[in-house]
Every structure is written in structure tokens, then in C-alpha cells.
């Protein structure tokens, strides 16, 4: 096993043994190739570099209590990548090819897979880019599919530290009827200005509103929004948010735990009635939110704060949901939904 301090990994680039690639040219996918060098040679005229002909995924592999290695719901990521690629008009790998490359990249980098109990895991970053030289705005005809990985820590060291967030009313991450529901690099570029500004102001995350009305909650910059009131799990229904695989899993678990699930428009004012609020996504499953500031603009002095639970503790229902998902990922709880793919 690689000689790393697994408890201090954070979420950062780290050189591993290999990356995998597979090329699409002349209407066909070629063989999967393994490379020890992370550097690519592509045309400076590649569509990915000019017109953001790019989409990607994020998923994790875990070393379980039983010594087995599990990938969490990789088929869902394969299908979401196909949906993103279809939107930008490029070829995507088949689900089988996607899964084969997930398994292989974990095997080739197994010494970077953190040990059970460290709260760390291996993050997989499937990435699809348009590579043929072009000048005009067009979907690419040649693509490169990459399967990358890196060992990562739980963002917050596994302590479920609640976060301090702000609503962005002066910047949107997605347009109405736009690209918000696809995992395209361009969406993240669109969120960087507001994220950087919010970060400078001391906030850990930005909560975006629906871009048509600015009346309903959409999602955070890199995670979905959920709230808990009474025995209900409430999460926004919107065409401009990423369909999070973690959120979908939490909805299933919430129902399993006897909660009601409401996926519907969530007006901003409803924040005042929620007992618990959280961010959810692959990175940490759940980050509890203890405060959301609503301001007319990010830099405005006028603030309407919404507070939830404790500043240093996750709410009880969020914690229950978190433990069930993490238990399944770590092989501590039987996986009744067949979510895990064994490596
Ligand atoms: C914008 C955005 N929303 C939501 C999520 C959560 O999606 P998932 O649970 O599939 O990781 C992510 C990525 O993690 C994201 O980037």
C-alpha cells in the first residue's frame, strides 16, 4: 500500500500508478490503454479546449470492512455520462466499457485505495473530451474517454462539520432551459465567479436559485440541496439541477427508514420551517448546513440568515441517512438495493 497519511488526504490531485484512455474515431471505440504518464498530447484545436466539448463524472471506490472493494452505483454514472454526451452531440462509451474501465483503474491503482476505517476512499473521475482539430462551433467527431483516479479524504475529516453558506441572487450557475442538468465542465466554469466571491466573504458553499424566477431553491455549486421537516425528506424538483446519484440514494434510504419523500419546488421562504438542511453529493454524501444567508447580492450588507440545528453537529435524521449510505459503501450494512459493484 502507498505510504500516505490517509487521514489528511483532502480532495486534491495526487499522482497514482496509471490512468486509462480509450479513443473514439471513425465511428468506433478503440482499445483501452493504460498510461503511467498523466500528460496528454492533443491538438491545440481540440473542441474541448475552445467550446467546452467536455463532460465528466465522479464516483467512488471503498475498501470494505470485509476486505472487499466496492464501487458505489457506477452504472448510474455511466448512464449520466451518456446523457451529458448526447446533449453536446458526442459519442459516449457503452455502460459495459465504462464499468470495465472503472474496475480496471481501481485494480491498477489498488495500492492507492485507502484502508477501511480511514474514512478516505478512491475518487474516480471519468472524463470525455472532444479532440479532433476544429475551428467552427460543432460537436466533436473524435473523442477521448479517460478514467482517472485519486485517493481522497472525507472533505471534513469525517466529522460531518456543518457548513456556512450563502444564496447567490446576483449570479446563476445555469440558464433556464440550459445545461444545468448535465455534468458539463461549462457549468462549473459558470459557477466560479460567484464561488470565489462567496469564498472571499467567508462562505463555504453557494446556494443557487432557479434561474427563471429566483424564487425556488435549485442546488449548491457542487452538491444537491435537501431539507428535513417532521418526518419528510424534501428536495427540489428543477430542470436546472444535476440529478445527483447521492440524492437519489438518500431518497430511497429515507423511504426505507419510514420517511416521506417530497421532490417538488422549494420556495426560498420555506427555509425558515426546516429542522435540518444539507448538501449531498459523492464527495461526502452529506454536509450538514447550519446557516444560509439570503442577501440581495453576494456583497450586500443586508442579510436575512436562516439557521438550522447546531454549528458543530449534524442533525439526527441527516446522520441516520448518512450512516446507512456509508454503511453500505463500507460493507458494514447489507446492500439491500444491489448498489455496489465489487472490484
Ligand atoms: C452541481 C452538482 N450537483 C450535485 C452533485 C452531486 O451529484 P452526485 O451525488 O451524483 O455526486 C454534484 C457532484 O457531485 C455536482 O457537481
Short mmCIF file of C-alpha atoms and ligand atoms in Angstrom, two decimals:
data_model
loop_
_atom_site.label_atom_id
_atom_site.label_comp_id
_atom_site.label_asym_id
_atom_site.label_seq_id
_atom_site.Cartn_x
_atom_site.Cartn_y
_atom_site.Cartn_z
CA UNK A 1 0.00 0.00 0.00
CA UNK A 2 1.21 3.53 -0.83
CA UNK A 3 2.86 5.29 2.09
CA UNK A 4 0.32 8.10 2.66
CA UNK A 5 -1.34 9.68 5.68
CA UNK A 6 -4.87 8.56 4.78
CA UNK A 7 -6.44 10.87 7.38
CA UNK A 8 -5.03 14.02 5.78
CA UNK A 9 -5.73 13.47 2.12
CA UNK A 10 -8.25 16.22 1.38
CA UNK A 11 -9.64 16.46 -2.14
CA UNK A 12 -6.66 17.10 -4.37
CA UNK A 13 -4.69 15.81 -7.32
CA UNK A 14 -2.25 13.06 -6.47
CA UNK A 15 -0.17 11.05 -8.90
CA UNK A 16 -1.22 7.42 -8.96
CA UNK A 17 0.18 4.45 -10.90
CA UNK A 18 -1.89 4.78 -14.06
CA UNK A 19 -4.67 6.49 -15.97
CA UNK A 20 -6.72 4.76 -18.68
CA UNK A 21 -7.79 6.05 -22.07
CA UNK A 22 -9.95 4.92 -24.93
CA UNK A 23 -10.33 6.78 -28.26
CA UNK A 24 -13.37 7.22 -30.47
CA UNK A 25 -12.57 7.74 -34.15
CA UNK A 26 -14.28 6.89 -37.45
CA UNK A 27 -17.41 5.85 -35.60
CA UNK A 28 -15.68 3.26 -33.38
CA UNK A 29 -14.19 2.96 -29.93
CA UNK A 30 -10.61 1.64 -29.87
CA UNK A 31 -8.89 -0.48 -27.20
CA UNK A 32 -8.43 0.63 -23.59
CA UNK A 33 -4.87 1.77 -22.96
CA UNK A 34 -3.08 2.27 -19.67
CA UNK A 35 -0.56 5.10 -19.16
CA UNK A 36 1.85 5.87 -16.36
CA UNK A 37 2.16 9.48 -17.57
CA UNK A 38 -0.76 11.85 -16.78
CA UNK A 39 0.14 14.19 -19.65
CA UNK A 40 -1.86 14.03 -22.85
CA UNK A 41 -0.95 15.08 -26.36
CA UNK A 42 -4.00 16.51 -28.15
CA UNK A 43 -4.48 19.04 -30.91
CA UNK A 44 -4.41 22.67 -29.78
CA UNK A 45 -7.54 22.98 -31.96
CA UNK A 46 -9.49 20.34 -30.00
CA UNK A 47 -13.14 21.30 -29.42
CA UNK A 48 -12.76 20.58 -25.69
CA UNK A 49 -10.27 23.45 -25.38
CA UNK A 50 -12.35 26.07 -27.22
CA UNK A 51 -16.03 25.23 -26.97
CA UNK A 52 -16.07 23.11 -23.81
CA UNK A 53 -16.94 19.93 -25.70
CA UNK A 54 -16.45 18.07 -22.44
CA UNK A 55 -18.40 16.15 -19.86
CA UNK A 56 -17.33 14.15 -16.84
CA UNK A 57 -18.40 12.06 -13.87
CA UNK A 58 -17.41 11.48 -10.25
CA UNK A 59 -17.81 8.29 -8.23
CA UNK A 60 -16.01 6.40 -5.50
CA UNK A 61 -14.49 3.04 -4.62
CA UNK A 62 -14.33 1.89 -1.00
CA UNK A 63 -12.36 -0.79 0.84
CA UNK A 64 -14.92 -2.58 2.97
CA UNK A 65 -14.98 -3.97 6.48
CA UNK A 66 -14.97 -7.42 4.85
CA UNK A 67 -11.85 -6.61 2.80
CA UNK A 68 -13.87 -6.41 -0.43
CA UNK A 69 -13.64 -3.39 -2.75
CA UNK A 70 -16.91 -1.75 -3.78
CA UNK A 71 -17.80 0.84 -6.39
CA UNK A 72 -20.95 2.77 -5.46
CA UNK A 73 -23.62 2.78 -8.21
CA UNK A 74 -21.19 3.13 -11.19
CA UNK A 75 -23.90 2.22 -13.69
CA UNK A 76 -25.75 5.39 -12.76
CA UNK A 77 -22.65 7.43 -13.60
CA UNK A 78 -22.26 5.58 -16.91
CA UNK A 79 -25.83 6.48 -17.87
CA UNK A 80 -25.49 10.09 -16.72
CA UNK A 81 -22.31 10.46 -18.81
CA UNK A 82 -24.21 9.16 -21.84
CA UNK A 83 -26.95 11.71 -21.21
CA UNK A 84 -24.41 14.57 -20.94
CA UNK A 85 -22.54 13.43 -24.07
CA UNK A 86 -25.78 13.18 -26.00
CA UNK A 87 -26.63 16.78 -25.10
CA UNK A 88 -23.36 18.07 -26.56
CA UNK A 89 -23.61 15.70 -29.53
CA UNK A 90 -20.59 13.46 -28.92
CA UNK A 91 -20.16 9.70 -28.65
CA UNK A 92 -20.12 8.15 -25.18
CA UNK A 93 -18.72 4.77 -24.11
CA UNK A 94 -21.17 1.93 -23.53
CA UNK A 95 -22.16 1.15 -19.93
CA UNK A 96 -20.07 -2.05 -20.16
CA UNK A 97 -16.97 -0.20 -21.35
CA UNK A 98 -17.45 2.42 -18.62
CA UNK A 99 -17.74 -0.24 -15.91
CA UNK A 100 -14.79 -2.25 -17.26
CA UNK A 101 -12.61 0.86 -17.09
CA UNK A 102 -13.80 1.73 -13.56
CA UNK A 103 -12.84 -1.73 -12.33
CA UNK A 104 -9.51 -1.73 -14.16
CA UNK A 105 -8.40 1.69 -12.92
CA UNK A 106 -9.09 0.63 -9.32
CA UNK A 107 -7.14 -2.62 -9.81
CA UNK A 108 -4.16 -0.88 -11.40
CA UNK A 109 -4.10 1.64 -8.54
CA UNK A 110 -5.12 -0.65 -5.71
CA UNK A 111 -2.21 0.45 -3.52
CA UNK A 112 -3.75 3.95 -3.51
CA UNK A 113 -7.12 2.68 -2.27
CA UNK A 114 -7.36 3.90 1.35
CA UNK A 115 -7.81 1.32 4.12
CA UNK A 116 -11.15 0.56 5.74
CA UNK A 117 -11.83 2.80 8.73
CA UNK A 118 -9.81 5.78 7.46
CA UNK A 119 -12.98 7.50 6.12
CA UNK A 120 -10.94 8.02 2.96
CA UNK A 121 -11.79 6.44 -0.39
CA UNK A 122 -10.74 6.42 -4.01
CA UNK A 123 -12.39 9.02 -6.23
CA UNK A 124 -12.82 8.10 -9.90
CA UNK A 125 -13.05 10.85 -12.48
CA UNK A 126 -14.32 9.57 -15.85
CA UNK A 127 -13.78 12.36 -18.38
CA UNK A 128 -14.90 12.60 -22.01
CA UNK A 129 -13.39 15.26 -24.29
CA UNK A 130 -13.75 16.22 -27.97
CA UNK A 131 -10.29 16.07 -29.53
CA UNK A 132 -10.40 16.46 -33.32
CA UNK A 133 -8.95 19.75 -34.64
CA UNK A 134 -11.75 22.21 -35.48
CA UNK A 135 -12.44 25.93 -35.78
CA UNK A 136 -16.19 26.17 -36.10
CA UNK A 137 -18.64 25.61 -33.25
CA UNK A 138 -19.54 21.95 -33.74
CA UNK A 139 -19.86 18.75 -31.79
CA UNK A 140 -16.58 16.81 -31.98
CA UNK A 141 -16.34 13.74 -34.21
CA UNK A 142 -13.34 12.27 -32.37
CA UNK A 143 -13.29 11.83 -28.60
CA UNK A 144 -11.03 10.66 -25.85
CA UNK A 145 -12.52 8.93 -22.82
CA UNK A 146 -10.27 8.99 -19.76
CA UNK A 147 -10.62 7.12 -16.50
CA UNK A 148 -8.66 8.90 -13.77
CA UNK A 149 -8.47 8.27 -10.05
CA UNK A 150 -7.09 9.73 -6.83
CA UNK A 151 -7.26 8.77 -3.16
CA UNK A 152 -9.35 11.36 -1.30
CA UNK A 153 -10.27 12.07 2.30
CA UNK A 154 -13.69 12.87 3.60
CA UNK A 155 -13.70 16.66 2.96
CA UNK A 156 -14.31 17.41 6.60
CA UNK A 157 -12.22 14.61 8.05
CA UNK A 158 -15.34 12.52 8.54
CA UNK A 159 -16.66 14.78 11.29
CA UNK A 160 -19.73 15.98 9.35
CA UNK A 161 -18.82 19.57 10.17
CA UNK A 162 -21.80 21.82 9.33
CA UNK A 163 -21.25 24.49 6.68
CA UNK A 164 -21.90 28.22 6.39
CA UNK A 165 -23.47 29.07 3.03
CA UNK A 166 -24.97 31.93 1.05
CA UNK A 167 -27.69 32.30 -1.57
CA UNK A 168 -26.49 33.73 -4.86
CA UNK A 169 -29.13 36.14 -6.17
CA UNK A 170 -26.85 38.12 -8.46
CA UNK A 171 -25.26 35.15 -10.28
CA UNK A 172 -26.80 31.95 -11.68
CA UNK A 173 -24.91 28.75 -12.38
CA UNK A 174 -27.27 27.66 -15.15
CA UNK A 175 -29.68 29.23 -17.63
CA UNK A 176 -33.40 28.42 -17.85
CA UNK A 177 -33.75 25.54 -20.35
CA UNK A 178 -29.94 25.38 -20.41
CA UNK A 179 -27.20 22.95 -19.40
CA UNK A 180 -27.77 22.81 -15.62
CA UNK A 181 -28.97 19.22 -15.51
CA UNK A 182 -25.92 17.86 -17.36
CA UNK A 183 -22.48 17.22 -15.91
CA UNK A 184 -20.63 19.52 -18.30
CA UNK A 185 -17.45 21.39 -17.44
CA UNK A 186 -19.05 24.64 -18.65
CA UNK A 187 -21.48 24.63 -15.68
CA UNK A 188 -18.59 24.67 -13.23
CA UNK A 189 -16.84 27.49 -15.10
CA UNK A 190 -20.09 29.45 -14.82
CA UNK A 191 -20.13 29.00 -11.05
CA UNK A 192 -16.52 30.02 -10.36
CA UNK A 193 -17.00 33.80 -10.15
CA UNK A 194 -19.75 33.58 -7.53
CA UNK A 195 -17.95 30.77 -5.68
CA UNK A 196 -14.70 32.77 -5.49
CA UNK A 197 -16.55 35.85 -4.30
CA UNK A 198 -18.53 33.91 -1.68
CA UNK A 199 -15.35 32.19 -0.51
CA UNK A 200 -13.63 35.56 -0.07
CA UNK A 201 -16.58 36.61 2.08
CA UNK A 202 -16.07 33.56 4.32
CA UNK A 203 -18.75 31.21 2.95
CA UNK A 204 -18.06 27.54 2.27
CA UNK A 205 -20.72 26.98 -0.38
CA UNK A 206 -23.07 28.89 -2.66
CA UNK A 207 -26.76 28.03 -2.99
CA UNK A 208 -28.21 28.87 -6.41
CA UNK A 209 -31.86 29.64 -7.11
CA UNK A 210 -33.95 28.63 -10.11
CA UNK A 211 -32.72 30.91 -12.90
CA UNK A 212 -36.20 31.74 -14.26
CA UNK A 213 -37.79 33.20 -11.13
CA UNK A 214 -35.12 33.33 -8.41
CA UNK A 215 -37.91 32.18 -6.12
CA UNK A 216 -37.15 28.48 -5.66
CA UNK A 217 -34.08 26.65 -4.39
CA UNK A 218 -32.01 24.89 -7.04
CA UNK A 219 -28.75 23.45 -5.69
CA UNK A 220 -25.31 24.23 -4.32
CA UNK A 221 -22.32 24.67 -6.64
CA UNK A 222 -21.23 21.05 -6.38
CA UNK A 223 -23.99 19.29 -4.46
CA UNK A 224 -27.80 18.97 -4.30
CA UNK A 225 -29.95 20.51 -1.57
CA UNK A 226 -32.14 18.58 0.85
CA UNK A 227 -34.09 19.52 3.95
CA UNK A 228 -35.85 17.69 6.74
CA UNK A 229 -39.07 18.70 8.43
CA UNK A 230 -41.14 16.43 10.65
CA UNK A 231 -40.65 13.06 9.04
CA UNK A 232 -40.17 14.34 5.47
CA UNK A 233 -37.11 14.43 3.23
CA UNK A 234 -37.64 17.43 0.95
CA UNK A 235 -35.55 18.12 -2.15
CA UNK A 236 -36.00 20.49 -5.11
CA UNK A 237 -37.53 19.47 -8.42
CA UNK A 238 -35.92 21.57 -11.12
CA UNK A 239 -34.75 21.23 -14.73
CA UNK A 240 -31.58 23.18 -14.00
CA UNK A 241 -30.01 20.96 -11.32
CA UNK A 242 -27.79 17.92 -11.68
CA UNK A 243 -29.68 14.69 -10.98
CA UNK A 244 -27.48 13.64 -8.07
CA UNK A 245 -26.93 9.92 -7.57
CA UNK A 246 -26.38 10.51 -3.85
CA UNK A 247 -29.67 12.39 -3.58
CA UNK A 248 -31.49 9.59 -5.41
CA UNK A 249 -29.91 7.10 -2.98
CA UNK A 250 -30.84 9.22 0.06
CA UNK A 251 -34.46 9.35 -1.16
CA UNK A 252 -34.51 5.55 -1.31
CA UNK A 253 -32.92 5.23 2.14
CA UNK A 254 -35.29 7.85 3.60
CA UNK A 255 -38.27 5.80 2.38
CA UNK A 256 -36.66 2.64 3.78
CA UNK A 257 -36.38 4.43 7.15
CA UNK A 258 -40.09 5.28 7.06
CA UNK A 259 -39.76 8.92 5.99
CA UNK A 260 -41.91 10.66 3.39
CA UNK A 261 -40.05 11.94 0.33
CA UNK A 262 -41.11 15.19 -1.33
CA UNK A 263 -39.42 16.18 -4.60
CA UNK A 264 -41.00 19.49 -5.55
CA UNK A 265 -40.31 23.18 -5.96
CA UNK A 266 -38.97 24.60 -2.70
CA UNK A 267 -39.64 28.34 -2.19
CA UNK A 268 -36.76 30.20 -0.50
CA UNK A 269 -39.06 31.37 2.35
CA UNK A 270 -39.70 27.74 3.28
CA UNK A 271 -36.15 27.64 4.66
CA UNK A 272 -37.48 29.14 7.88
CA UNK A 273 -39.52 25.98 8.56
CA UNK A 274 -36.82 23.34 8.08
CA UNK A 275 -35.30 21.44 11.01
CA UNK A 276 -32.25 20.17 9.14
CA UNK A 277 -30.66 21.19 5.84
CA UNK A 278 -27.82 19.52 3.99
CA UNK A 279 -25.73 19.37 0.87
CA UNK A 280 -25.49 15.95 -0.72
CA UNK A 281 -23.11 14.51 -3.29
CA UNK A 282 -20.47 11.87 -3.95
CA UNK A 283 -17.70 13.86 -2.23
CA UNK A 284 -19.01 13.49 1.33
CA UNK A 285 -22.53 12.02 0.97
CA UNK A 286 -23.90 14.70 3.35
CA UNK A 287 -22.56 18.02 4.56
CA UNK A 288 -24.96 19.45 7.13
CA UNK A 289 -25.69 23.16 6.68
CA UNK A 290 -26.03 25.29 9.82
CA UNK A 291 -26.59 28.66 8.21
CA UNK A 292 -27.82 30.06 4.89
CA UNK A 293 -27.56 33.83 4.38
CA UNK A 294 -30.04 35.35 1.95
CA UNK A 295 -28.79 38.66 0.57
CA UNK A 296 -29.98 40.88 -2.30
CA UNK A 297 -26.43 40.44 -3.71
CA UNK A 298 -23.40 38.48 -2.50
CA UNK A 299 -21.55 41.64 -1.42
CA UNK A 300 -24.60 43.32 0.11
CA UNK A 301 -24.57 44.22 3.83
CA UNK A 302 -28.26 43.37 4.13
CA UNK A 303 -28.61 39.78 5.38
CA UNK A 304 -31.51 37.51 6.21
CA UNK A 305 -29.98 34.49 7.94
CA UNK A 306 -31.64 31.08 8.16
CA UNK A 307 -30.27 28.82 10.90
CA UNK A 308 -30.53 25.06 11.25
CA UNK A 309 -29.57 22.96 14.25
CA UNK A 310 -26.12 23.16 15.72
CA UNK A 311 -22.96 24.83 14.45
CA UNK A 312 -20.83 21.78 15.17
CA UNK A 313 -23.12 18.78 14.90
CA UNK A 314 -25.07 17.01 12.20
CA UNK A 315 -28.84 16.79 12.77
CA UNK A 316 -30.18 13.41 13.93
CA UNK A 317 -32.14 12.48 10.78
CA UNK A 318 -29.37 13.54 8.40
CA UNK A 319 -26.95 11.49 10.49
CA UNK A 320 -29.16 8.41 10.23
CA UNK A 321 -29.36 8.76 6.44
CA UNK A 322 -25.61 9.34 6.21
CA UNK A 323 -24.80 6.27 8.31
CA UNK A 324 -26.92 3.99 6.18
CA UNK A 325 -25.30 5.07 2.90
CA UNK A 326 -21.78 4.98 4.35
CA UNK A 327 -22.52 1.63 5.96
CA UNK A 328 -23.50 0.17 2.58
CA UNK A 329 -20.42 1.70 0.91
CA UNK A 330 -18.13 0.30 3.60
CA UNK A 331 -19.73 -3.16 3.57
CA UNK A 332 -20.87 -2.79 7.20
CA UNK A 333 -24.55 -2.93 6.29
CA UNK A 334 -26.00 -5.39 3.83
CA UNK A 335 -26.72 -3.69 0.48
CA UNK A 336 -30.44 -4.40 0.01
CA UNK A 337 -30.61 -2.36 -3.20
CA UNK A 338 -27.78 -4.05 -5.14
CA UNK A 339 -25.98 -0.70 -5.43
CA UNK A 340 -22.39 -1.89 -5.11
CA UNK A 341 -20.23 -3.33 -7.87
CA UNK A 342 -17.43 -5.49 -6.49
CA UNK A 343 -13.99 -4.93 -7.98
C1 LIG B 1 -23.58 20.60 -9.39
C2 LIG B 1 -23.62 19.30 -8.68
N1 LIG B 1 -24.78 18.92 -8.11
C3 LIG B 1 -24.88 17.76 -7.45
C4 LIG B 1 -23.80 16.88 -7.33
C5 LIG B 1 -23.96 15.59 -6.62
O1 LIG B 1 -24.10 14.57 -7.55
P1 LIG B 1 -23.68 13.09 -7.17
O2 LIG B 1 -24.45 12.71 -5.97
O3 LIG B 1 -24.07 12.27 -8.35
O4 LIG B 1 -22.23 13.13 -6.91
C6 LIG B 1 -22.58 17.24 -7.95
C7 LIG B 1 -21.39 16.38 -7.92
O5 LIG B 1 -21.01 15.72 -7.06
C8 LIG B 1 -22.49 18.48 -8.62
O6 LIG B 1 -21.34 18.84 -9.17
#
